[in-house]
Coordinates of C-alpha atoms in Angstrom, one line a residue:
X289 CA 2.6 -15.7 16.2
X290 CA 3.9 -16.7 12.7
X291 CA 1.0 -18.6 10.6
X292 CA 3.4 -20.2 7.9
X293 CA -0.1 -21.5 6.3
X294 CA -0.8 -17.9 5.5
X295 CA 2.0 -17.3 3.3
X296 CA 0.1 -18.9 0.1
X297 CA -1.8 -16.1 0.2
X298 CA 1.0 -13.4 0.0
X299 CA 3.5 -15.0 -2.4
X300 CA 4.2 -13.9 -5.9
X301 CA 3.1 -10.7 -8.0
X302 CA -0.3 -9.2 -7.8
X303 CA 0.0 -6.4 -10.7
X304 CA -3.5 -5.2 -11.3
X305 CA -6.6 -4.7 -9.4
X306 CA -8.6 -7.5 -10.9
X307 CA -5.7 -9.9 -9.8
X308 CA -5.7 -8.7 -6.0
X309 CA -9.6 -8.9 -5.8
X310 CA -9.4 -12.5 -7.0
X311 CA -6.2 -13.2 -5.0
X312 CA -8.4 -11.8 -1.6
X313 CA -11.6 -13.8 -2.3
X314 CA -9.3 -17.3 -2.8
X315 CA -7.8 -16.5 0.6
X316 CA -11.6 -15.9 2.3
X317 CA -12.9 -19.2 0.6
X318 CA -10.1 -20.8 1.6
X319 CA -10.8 -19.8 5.4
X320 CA -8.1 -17.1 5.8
X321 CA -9.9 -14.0 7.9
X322 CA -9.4 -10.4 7.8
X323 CA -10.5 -7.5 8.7
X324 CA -7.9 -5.0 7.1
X325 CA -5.3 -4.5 3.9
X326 CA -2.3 -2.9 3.7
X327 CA -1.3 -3.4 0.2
X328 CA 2.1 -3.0 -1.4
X329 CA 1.4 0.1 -3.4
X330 CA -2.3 1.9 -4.4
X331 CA -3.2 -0.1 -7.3
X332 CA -3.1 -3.3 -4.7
X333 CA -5.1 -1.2 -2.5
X334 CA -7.8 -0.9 -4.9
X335 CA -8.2 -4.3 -5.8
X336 CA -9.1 -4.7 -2.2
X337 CA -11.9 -2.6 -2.5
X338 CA -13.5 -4.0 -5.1
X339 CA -13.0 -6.9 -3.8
X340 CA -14.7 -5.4 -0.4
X341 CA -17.7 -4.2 -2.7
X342 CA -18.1 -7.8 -4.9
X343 CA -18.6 -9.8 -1.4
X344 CA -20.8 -7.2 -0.2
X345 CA -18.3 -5.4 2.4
X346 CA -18.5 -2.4 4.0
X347 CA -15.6 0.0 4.0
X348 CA -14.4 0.9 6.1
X349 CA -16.9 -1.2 9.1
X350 CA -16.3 -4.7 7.5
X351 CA -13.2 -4.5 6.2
X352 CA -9.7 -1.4 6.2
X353 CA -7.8 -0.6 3.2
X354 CA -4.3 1.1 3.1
X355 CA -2.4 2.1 0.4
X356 CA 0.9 2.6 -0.1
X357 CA 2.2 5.7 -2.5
X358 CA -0.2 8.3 -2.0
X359 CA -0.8 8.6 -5.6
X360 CA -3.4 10.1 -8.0
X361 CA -5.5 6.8 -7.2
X362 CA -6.5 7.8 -3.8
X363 CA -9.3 9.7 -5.2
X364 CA -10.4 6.9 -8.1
X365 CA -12.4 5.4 -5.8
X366 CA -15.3 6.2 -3.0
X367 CA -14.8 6.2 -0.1
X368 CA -11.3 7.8 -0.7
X369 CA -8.5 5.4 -0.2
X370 CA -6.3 5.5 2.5
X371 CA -2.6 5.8 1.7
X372 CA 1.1 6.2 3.4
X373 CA 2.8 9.1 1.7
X374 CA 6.5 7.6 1.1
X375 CA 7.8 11.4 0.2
X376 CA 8.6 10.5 -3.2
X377 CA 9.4 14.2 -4.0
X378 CA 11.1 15.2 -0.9
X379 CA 13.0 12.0 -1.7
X380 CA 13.9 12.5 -5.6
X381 CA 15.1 16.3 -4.4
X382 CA 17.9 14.9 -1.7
X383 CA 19.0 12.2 -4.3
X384 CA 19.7 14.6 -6.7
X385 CA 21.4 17.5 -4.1
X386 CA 23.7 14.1 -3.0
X387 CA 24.2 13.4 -6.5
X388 CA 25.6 16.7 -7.1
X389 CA 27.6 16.9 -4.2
X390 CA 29.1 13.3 -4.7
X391 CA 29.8 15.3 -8.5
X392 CA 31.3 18.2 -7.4
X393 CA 33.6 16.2 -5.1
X394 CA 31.9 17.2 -1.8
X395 CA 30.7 16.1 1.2
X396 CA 27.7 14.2 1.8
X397 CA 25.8 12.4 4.0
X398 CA 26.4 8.9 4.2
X399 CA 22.6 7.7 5.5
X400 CA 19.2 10.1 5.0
X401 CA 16.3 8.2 6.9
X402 CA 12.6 9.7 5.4
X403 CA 9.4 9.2 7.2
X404 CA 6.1 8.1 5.5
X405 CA 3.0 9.8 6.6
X406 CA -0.5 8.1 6.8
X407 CA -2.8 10.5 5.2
X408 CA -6.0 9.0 5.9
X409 CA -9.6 9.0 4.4
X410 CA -12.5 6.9 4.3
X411 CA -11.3 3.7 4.0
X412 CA -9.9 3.7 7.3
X413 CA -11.6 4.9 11.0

């Protein structure tokens, strides 16, 4: 069921990691409860575990942290962050091949679907 009280919590721009810790910790004081984050992108994803380690948390018993990106940040932290793999390359490779063919007056495709991939470490089970 939709909590519409929630969505406080999960409006406006979280850009660093500092930000999402404190943004996680307001919405625990304020009685929100979780056990997991999926964050928007890996830098979010981090901010969640520090704020996991500043309350004390254990990762990933207490509480789950996903990522989103798979980037170079999924080894800047211990336990190793979980993280959905979006394909960025494989994508970036079919935009340019289309971008060439729509050039050279070809044929192309008119809708690619990609797949992410969870590639999971320790901050998940």
């Amino acid at each position: 069921p939709e909590r519409p009280e929630l969505l406080q919590f999960f409006k406006g721009s979280h850009e660093d990691i500092p930000a999402m810790a404190e943004h996680l910790k307001q919405a625990a004081t304020q009685g929100v409860t979780f056990h997991g984050v999926i964050a928007a992108d890996d830098i979010l994803a981090l901010g969640a575990v520090k704020y996991a380690r500043e309350q004390g948390l254990r990762i990933p018993e207490d509480l789950a942290v996903i990522g989103y990106n798979n980037s170079m940040l999924t080894n800047a932290c211990e336990p190793g962050l979980t993280s959905v793999d979006n394909k960025l390359e494989t994508q970036c490779q079919h935009l340019i091949t289309t971008l060439m063919n729509v050039l050279n007056g070809e044929e192309t495709q008119t809708q690619t679907m990609f797949s992410g991939q969870l590639i999971k470490r320790g901050t998940t089970h």
